[in-house]
Amino acid sequence: MDSLLIKGGVPLHGDVTVSGAKNAVLPILAATLLTPEKCVIRRVPDLTDVHFMAEILASLGAQVKVDGDTVTVQARKVRPVGNYELIRKMRGSICILGPLMGRMREASVSLPGGCVIGTRPIDLHLKGMKSLGASVEIEGGYVNLKARRLIGADVFLGGRAGPTVLGTANLMMAAVLAEGVTTIESAACEPEVVDLAFFLSKMGAKIVGVGSPTITITGVKELHGVEHEVIPDRIEAATFAIAAAVTDGEVTIHGARPDHMHAVLDKLQEAGVKIERKGLTMTVSRGRRLKPVDVTTLPYSGFPTDVQAQMMALMALIPGLSIITERIFESRFMHVAELARLGADISIEGPSAIVKGGRPLSGAPVMASDLRASAALVVAGMAASGKTLVNRIYHLDRGYEKIDQKLRGLGARVQRIEQP
Ligand code: EPU
């Protein structure tokens, strides 16, 4: 397994361009199963999660062609049974459920297990499908869904932690080919859900209200092939912004959508980070004095849980007490113990992490536990003195396109150590 060797203390300077959003492209790729016609998706990031999704589509019978950052999918015929091992590898693969139900009225997928950031159930996904008339049974690790007809319904999709992103995506993708009208209440408002709805609408779906908690979908008989460019990755952009701040550098981030990042940009500015916006470009530098801040993760347009770990790395460097409260995933604090190896003083109390910031960080070998935790360790490693070895960076490759190359382009002393 590859690791990343970071020589810290080097301020990042220069320009970086944001890639397409992982969490938008995964459901959009799944949505190509809804039509036998050809779909062309552009600005697709080169990520292992995207490769997994391409393999899953191929295993379901689709033809998938990758040409640089353009992926062409044509699903003339579809098998409704997902490959157990492939699906198990990636939680995001659950988003084939909706398209399979929409197109085939049948789906068998392996149950996505728990993962290090929490139990991650799929009860809300199943509730959505049942509301449209599907029967659900669990057998041999598979969840099997079947419906003679899919009929539009009013569905309240709110859960313990609020709306569900992929649950909303799945219900939308099934409802576009159902009979009649489906209304999703407490729908997720994330930009990635909006991008998916935009893609579906181009295919011929009738969707209104997307981006708000009430989405209304009027089913159509068939959808057709389209071309689409995926939105930029707001989490990647936020990670680079934080990296610029922690290293006391100045980085210009191109091709982002600052309008998708209000909560993060606002919090960074409250902490004293300087952000100059010009259209789709943001220049980020540390500013004169950083101040402690409190952050609570929330569904969009609140502060994203996917930036919580990286924000914690910044907090560790700000003198004073910062508090971060995680409201989306119950165990998303695996990075705390690893940040402590670098010298951070962080304690966990229930859903909150109390960060006593301002202690100097020094390099150490650390272990990446999940995607965003890995990003936080890389960010912290770049701010620490000496060398940090981030082990198990395959997590990073799942969600950050060519991260080591991009960081080196900004002057970071980062080296990938490949292990056979
Ligand atoms: N939940 C349920 N029941 C369900 C589904 C979700 O209780 O059936 C709960 C979850 O346990 C969690 C909350 O609802 O407490 C929100 O989870 P959500 O369903 O919104 O998460 P997701 O759709 O599985 C996506 C992203 C995650 C991101 C979350 C929240 C993709 C592929 N994944 O997951 O991204 O953290 O939304 O914004 O879109 C990442 O990129 O690192 C990542 C984990």
mmCIF file of C-alpha atoms in Angstrom, residues 89-303:
data_model
loop_
_atom_site.group_PDB
_atom_site.id
_atom_site.type_symbol
_atom_site.label_atom_id
_atom_site.label_comp_id
_atom_site.label_asym_id
_atom_site.label_seq_id
_atom_site.Cartn_x
_atom_site.Cartn_y
_atom_site.Cartn_z
ATOM 1 C CA LYS A 89 -15.805 -2.135 -1.865
ATOM 2 C CA MET A 90 -17.481 1.247 -2.031
ATOM 3 C CA ARG A 91 -20.361 2.638 -0.044
ATOM 4 C CA GLY A 92 -21.228 5.049 -2.889
ATOM 5 C CA SER A 93 -22.174 2.094 -5.115
ATOM 6 C CA ILE A 94 -25.551 1.998 -3.346
ATOM 7 C CA CYS A 95 -26.657 4.643 -5.852
ATOM 8 C CA ILE A 96 -27.208 1.977 -8.535
ATOM 9 C CA LEU A 97 -30.320 0.937 -6.589
ATOM 10 C CA GLY A 98 -32.510 3.790 -7.879
ATOM 11 C CA PRO A 99 -31.590 3.486 -11.572
ATOM 12 C CA LEU A 100 -31.988 -0.312 -11.525
ATOM 13 C CA MET A 101 -35.454 0.041 -9.992
ATOM 14 C CA GLY A 102 -36.379 2.811 -12.423
ATOM 15 C CA ARG A 103 -35.297 0.905 -15.507
ATOM 16 C CA MET A 104 -35.779 -2.758 -14.536
ATOM 17 C CA ARG A 105 -38.276 -2.642 -11.615
ATOM 18 C CA GLU A 106 -35.802 -4.998 -9.983
ATOM 19 C CA ALA A 107 -32.478 -4.680 -8.155
ATOM 20 C CA SER A 108 -30.187 -6.956 -6.178
ATOM 21 C CA VAL A 109 -27.196 -5.330 -4.547
ATOM 22 C CA SER A 110 -24.930 -6.408 -1.739
ATOM 23 C CA LEU A 111 -25.601 -4.549 1.477
ATOM 24 C CA PRO A 112 -22.957 -1.903 2.002
ATOM 25 C CA GLY A 113 -21.329 -2.705 5.339
ATOM 26 C CA GLY A 114 -20.521 -0.273 8.108
ATOM 27 C CA CYS A 115 -17.429 1.850 7.685
ATOM 28 C CA VAL A 116 -15.057 3.735 9.909
ATOM 29 C CA ILE A 117 -17.137 6.907 9.895
ATOM 30 C CA GLY A 118 -20.217 5.192 11.317
ATOM 31 C CA THR A 119 -22.785 2.482 10.702
ATOM 32 C CA ARG A 120 -24.245 4.135 7.577
ATOM 33 C CA PRO A 121 -27.591 2.323 7.271
ATOM 34 C CA ILE A 122 -29.730 2.307 4.097
ATOM 35 C CA ASP A 123 -33.158 2.219 5.758
ATOM 36 C CA LEU A 124 -34.143 5.539 4.158
ATOM 37 C CA HIS A 125 -33.150 4.321 0.673
ATOM 38 C CA LEU A 126 -35.361 1.277 1.205
ATOM 39 C CA LYS A 127 -38.190 3.381 2.629
ATOM 40 C CA GLY A 128 -38.146 5.430 -0.574
ATOM 41 C CA MET A 129 -38.294 2.354 -2.808
ATOM 42 C CA LYS A 130 -41.045 0.740 -0.701
ATOM 43 C CA SER A 131 -43.114 3.926 -0.963
ATOM 44 C CA LEU A 132 -43.038 3.564 -4.750
ATOM 45 C CA GLY A 133 -44.324 0.004 -4.392
ATOM 46 C CA ALA A 134 -41.181 -2.143 -4.201
ATOM 47 C CA SER A 135 -40.947 -5.247 -2.056
ATOM 48 C CA VAL A 136 -37.704 -5.584 -0.137
ATOM 49 C CA GLU A 137 -36.064 -8.727 1.173
ATOM 50 C CA ILE A 138 -32.614 -9.380 2.489
ATOM 51 C CA GLU A 139 -31.005 -12.686 1.672
ATOM 52 C CA GLY A 140 -27.422 -13.910 1.648
ATOM 53 C CA GLY A 141 -26.003 -10.428 2.144
ATOM 54 C CA TYR A 142 -28.005 -9.069 -0.784
ATOM 55 C CA VAL A 143 -30.913 -6.703 -0.624
ATOM 56 C CA ASN A 144 -33.422 -7.720 -3.276
ATOM 57 C CA LEU A 145 -36.034 -5.261 -4.490
ATOM 58 C CA LYS A 146 -38.840 -5.921 -6.908
ATOM 59 C CA ALA A 147 -41.914 -4.063 -8.116
ATOM 60 C CA ARG A 148 -44.527 -4.932 -10.734
ATOM 61 C CA ARG A 149 -45.222 -1.226 -11.138
ATOM 62 C CA LEU A 150 -43.577 1.810 -9.602
ATOM 63 C CA ILE A 151 -46.164 4.359 -8.609
ATOM 64 C CA GLY A 152 -45.379 7.931 -7.514
ATOM 65 C CA ALA A 153 -45.912 8.725 -3.820
ATOM 66 C CA ASP A 154 -45.300 11.354 -1.142
ATOM 67 C CA VAL A 155 -42.190 10.351 0.763
ATOM 68 C CA PHE A 156 -40.712 11.940 3.880
ATOM 69 C CA LEU A 157 -37.020 11.114 3.671
ATOM 70 C CA GLY A 158 -35.672 12.831 6.790
ATOM 71 C CA GLY A 159 -33.646 10.668 9.163
ATOM 72 C CA ARG A 160 -31.980 10.954 12.541
ATOM 73 C CA ALA A 161 -29.279 13.227 11.127
ATOM 74 C CA GLY A 162 -31.509 15.041 8.649
ATOM 75 C CA PRO A 163 -31.792 14.378 4.921
ATOM 76 C CA THR A 164 -29.836 11.676 3.118
ATOM 77 C CA VAL A 165 -27.775 12.619 0.065
ATOM 78 C CA LEU A 166 -27.617 9.279 -1.752
ATOM 79 C CA GLY A 167 -31.066 8.294 -0.461
ATOM 80 C CA THR A 168 -32.493 11.374 -2.187
ATOM 81 C CA ALA A 169 -30.471 10.561 -5.319
ATOM 82 C CA ASN A 170 -31.791 6.985 -5.378
ATOM 83 C CA LEU A 171 -35.415 7.946 -4.911
ATOM 84 C CA MET A 172 -35.142 10.616 -7.587
ATOM 85 C CA MET A 173 -33.583 8.132 -10.039
ATOM 86 C CA ALA A 174 -36.349 5.578 -9.474
ATOM 87 C CA ALA A 175 -39.168 8.148 -9.527
ATOM 88 C CA VAL A 176 -38.184 9.680 -12.876
ATOM 89 C CA LEU A 177 -39.415 6.492 -14.583
ATOM 90 C CA ALA A 178 -42.315 5.746 -12.186
ATOM 91 C CA GLU A 179 -45.988 6.344 -12.970
ATOM 92 C CA GLY A 180 -47.357 9.620 -11.672
ATOM 93 C CA VAL A 181 -45.986 12.174 -9.245
ATOM 94 C CA THR A 182 -43.486 11.631 -6.421
ATOM 95 C CA THR A 183 -42.853 14.279 -3.801
ATOM 96 C CA ILE A 184 -39.749 13.974 -1.643
ATOM 97 C CA GLU A 185 -39.997 15.909 1.615
ATOM 98 C CA SER A 186 -36.833 16.605 3.620
ATOM 99 C CA ALA A 187 -34.844 16.031 0.451
ATOM 100 C CA ALA A 188 -31.088 16.676 0.526
ATOM 101 C CA CYS A 189 -30.146 20.092 -0.927
ATOM 102 C CA GLU A 190 -26.460 19.365 -1.640
ATOM 103 C CA PRO A 191 -25.079 20.775 -4.932
ATOM 104 C CA GLU A 192 -24.280 17.179 -5.963
ATOM 105 C CA VAL A 193 -28.007 16.307 -5.752
ATOM 106 C CA VAL A 194 -28.772 19.406 -7.819
ATOM 107 C CA ASP A 195 -26.194 18.366 -10.437
ATOM 108 C CA LEU A 196 -27.753 14.903 -10.657
ATOM 109 C CA ALA A 197 -31.222 16.442 -11.096
ATOM 110 C CA PHE A 198 -29.819 18.680 -13.810
ATOM 111 C CA PHE A 199 -28.403 15.616 -15.577
ATOM 112 C CA LEU A 200 -31.716 13.754 -15.258
ATOM 113 C CA SER A 201 -33.663 16.770 -16.545
ATOM 114 C CA LYS A 202 -31.432 16.927 -19.611
ATOM 115 C CA MET A 203 -32.279 13.229 -20.157
ATOM 116 C CA GLY A 204 -35.956 14.197 -20.240
ATOM 117 C CA ALA A 205 -36.970 13.818 -16.587
ATOM 118 C CA LYS A 206 -39.484 16.214 -15.045
ATOM 119 C CA ILE A 207 -38.128 17.464 -11.723
ATOM 120 C CA VAL A 208 -38.945 20.661 -9.838
ATOM 121 C CA GLY A 209 -37.813 22.036 -6.494
ATOM 122 C CA VAL A 210 -34.325 20.592 -6.529
ATOM 123 C CA GLY A 211 -31.980 22.439 -4.160
ATOM 124 C CA SER A 212 -34.918 22.867 -1.749
ATOM 125 C CA PRO A 213 -36.235 20.341 0.817
ATOM 126 C CA THR A 214 -39.237 19.531 -1.392
ATOM 127 C CA ILE A 215 -38.579 17.872 -4.743
ATOM 128 C CA THR A 216 -41.441 16.947 -7.062
ATOM 129 C CA ILE A 217 -40.882 14.431 -9.820
ATOM 130 C CA THR A 218 -43.387 13.582 -12.523
ATOM 131 C CA GLY A 219 -42.550 10.225 -14.041
ATOM 132 C CA VAL A 220 -41.924 9.879 -17.781
ATOM 133 C CA LYS A 221 -41.954 6.785 -19.997
ATOM 134 C CA GLU A 222 -38.344 6.940 -21.143
ATOM 135 C CA LEU A 223 -35.166 8.953 -20.921
ATOM 136 C CA HIS A 224 -32.569 9.631 -23.580
ATOM 137 C CA GLY A 225 -28.786 10.005 -23.835
ATOM 138 C CA VAL A 226 -27.119 13.331 -23.001
ATOM 139 C CA GLU A 227 -23.796 15.067 -22.529
ATOM 140 C CA HIS A 228 -22.948 16.609 -19.188
ATOM 141 C CA GLU A 229 -20.072 18.309 -17.391
ATOM 142 C CA VAL A 230 -19.776 17.508 -13.701
ATOM 143 C CA ILE A 231 -19.608 20.356 -11.149
ATOM 144 C CA PRO A 232 -16.262 21.087 -9.482
ATOM 145 C CA ASP A 233 -15.436 19.361 -6.215
ATOM 146 C CA ARG A 234 -16.214 21.773 -3.366
ATOM 147 C CA ILE A 235 -14.534 19.484 -0.834
ATOM 148 C CA GLU A 236 -11.289 19.351 -2.813
ATOM 149 C CA ALA A 237 -11.381 23.155 -3.181
ATOM 150 C CA ALA A 238 -11.928 23.541 0.574
ATOM 151 C CA THR A 239 -9.034 21.171 1.287
ATOM 152 C CA PHE A 240 -6.650 23.278 -0.840
ATOM 153 C CA ALA A 241 -7.902 26.461 0.821
ATOM 154 C CA ILE A 242 -7.145 25.002 4.247
ATOM 155 C CA ALA A 243 -3.759 23.745 3.057
ATOM 156 C CA ALA A 244 -2.877 27.280 1.951
ATOM 157 C CA ALA A 245 -3.886 28.659 5.351
ATOM 158 C CA VAL A 246 -2.072 26.080 7.499
ATOM 159 C CA THR A 247 1.205 26.435 5.596
ATOM 160 C CA ASP A 248 1.015 30.238 5.623
ATOM 161 C CA GLY A 249 1.182 30.291 1.840
ATOM 162 C CA GLU A 250 -0.917 31.845 -0.886
ATOM 163 C CA VAL A 251 -2.802 29.630 -3.288
ATOM 164 C CA THR A 252 -5.074 30.571 -6.160
ATOM 165 C CA ILE A 253 -7.769 27.970 -6.674
ATOM 166 C CA HIS A 254 -9.243 27.889 -10.179
ATOM 167 C CA GLY A 255 -12.444 26.400 -11.501
ATOM 168 C CA ALA A 256 -14.191 26.100 -8.119
ATOM 169 C CA ARG A 257 -17.763 27.103 -7.334
ATOM 170 C CA PRO A 258 -17.417 29.477 -4.362
ATOM 171 C CA ASP A 259 -21.222 29.719 -4.347
ATOM 172 C CA HIS A 260 -21.259 26.047 -3.245
ATOM 173 C CA MET A 261 -18.860 26.813 -0.400
ATOM 174 C CA HIS A 262 -20.465 29.607 1.619
ATOM 175 C CA ALA A 263 -20.325 27.843 4.995
ATOM 176 C CA VAL A 264 -16.655 26.851 4.633
ATOM 177 C CA LEU A 265 -15.498 30.197 3.267
ATOM 178 C CA ASP A 266 -17.423 32.057 5.950
ATOM 179 C CA LYS A 267 -15.857 29.942 8.729
ATOM 180 C CA LEU A 268 -12.361 30.317 7.289
ATOM 181 C CA GLN A 269 -12.821 34.074 7.134
ATOM 182 C CA GLU A 270 -14.118 34.112 10.704
ATOM 183 C CA ALA A 271 -10.895 32.322 11.654
ATOM 184 C CA GLY A 272 -8.911 35.111 9.998
ATOM 185 C CA VAL A 273 -8.052 33.383 6.711
ATOM 186 C CA LYS A 274 -7.915 35.816 3.791
ATOM 187 C CA ILE A 275 -10.009 34.857 0.768
ATOM 188 C CA GLU A 276 -10.198 36.973 -2.352
ATOM 189 C CA ARG A 277 -12.872 35.891 -4.800
ATOM 190 C CA LYS A 278 -12.948 36.737 -8.480
ATOM 191 C CA GLY A 279 -15.573 34.755 -10.389
ATOM 192 C CA LEU A 280 -14.637 31.092 -10.183
ATOM 193 C CA THR A 281 -11.201 31.865 -8.771
ATOM 194 C CA MET A 282 -10.265 32.221 -5.103
ATOM 195 C CA THR A 283 -6.931 33.312 -3.692
ATOM 196 C CA VAL A 284 -6.396 32.067 -0.169
ATOM 197 C CA SER A 285 -3.726 33.141 2.317
ATOM 198 C CA ARG A 286 -3.405 32.999 6.091
ATOM 199 C CA GLY A 287 -4.083 36.588 7.016
ATOM 200 C CA ARG A 288 -2.418 38.395 9.880
ATOM 201 C CA ARG A 289 -3.764 36.629 12.965
ATOM 202 C CA LEU A 290 -5.831 33.473 13.215
ATOM 203 C CA LYS A 291 -8.629 33.228 15.792
ATOM 204 C CA PRO A 292 -10.261 30.114 17.252
ATOM 205 C CA VAL A 293 -13.682 29.194 15.826
ATOM 206 C CA ASP A 294 -16.490 26.761 16.587
ATOM 207 C CA VAL A 295 -17.910 24.596 13.827
ATOM 208 C CA THR A 296 -20.943 22.308 13.677
ATOM 209 C CA THR A 297 -21.341 20.015 10.680
ATOM 210 C CA LEU A 298 -24.797 20.101 9.134
ATOM 211 C CA PRO A 299 -26.563 19.148 5.927
ATOM 212 C CA TYR A 300 -26.079 21.650 3.083
ATOM 213 C CA SER A 301 -25.936 24.660 3.226
ATOM 214 C CA GLY A 302 -24.330 24.112 6.624
ATOM 215 C CA PHE A 303 -20.680 23.242 7.201
#
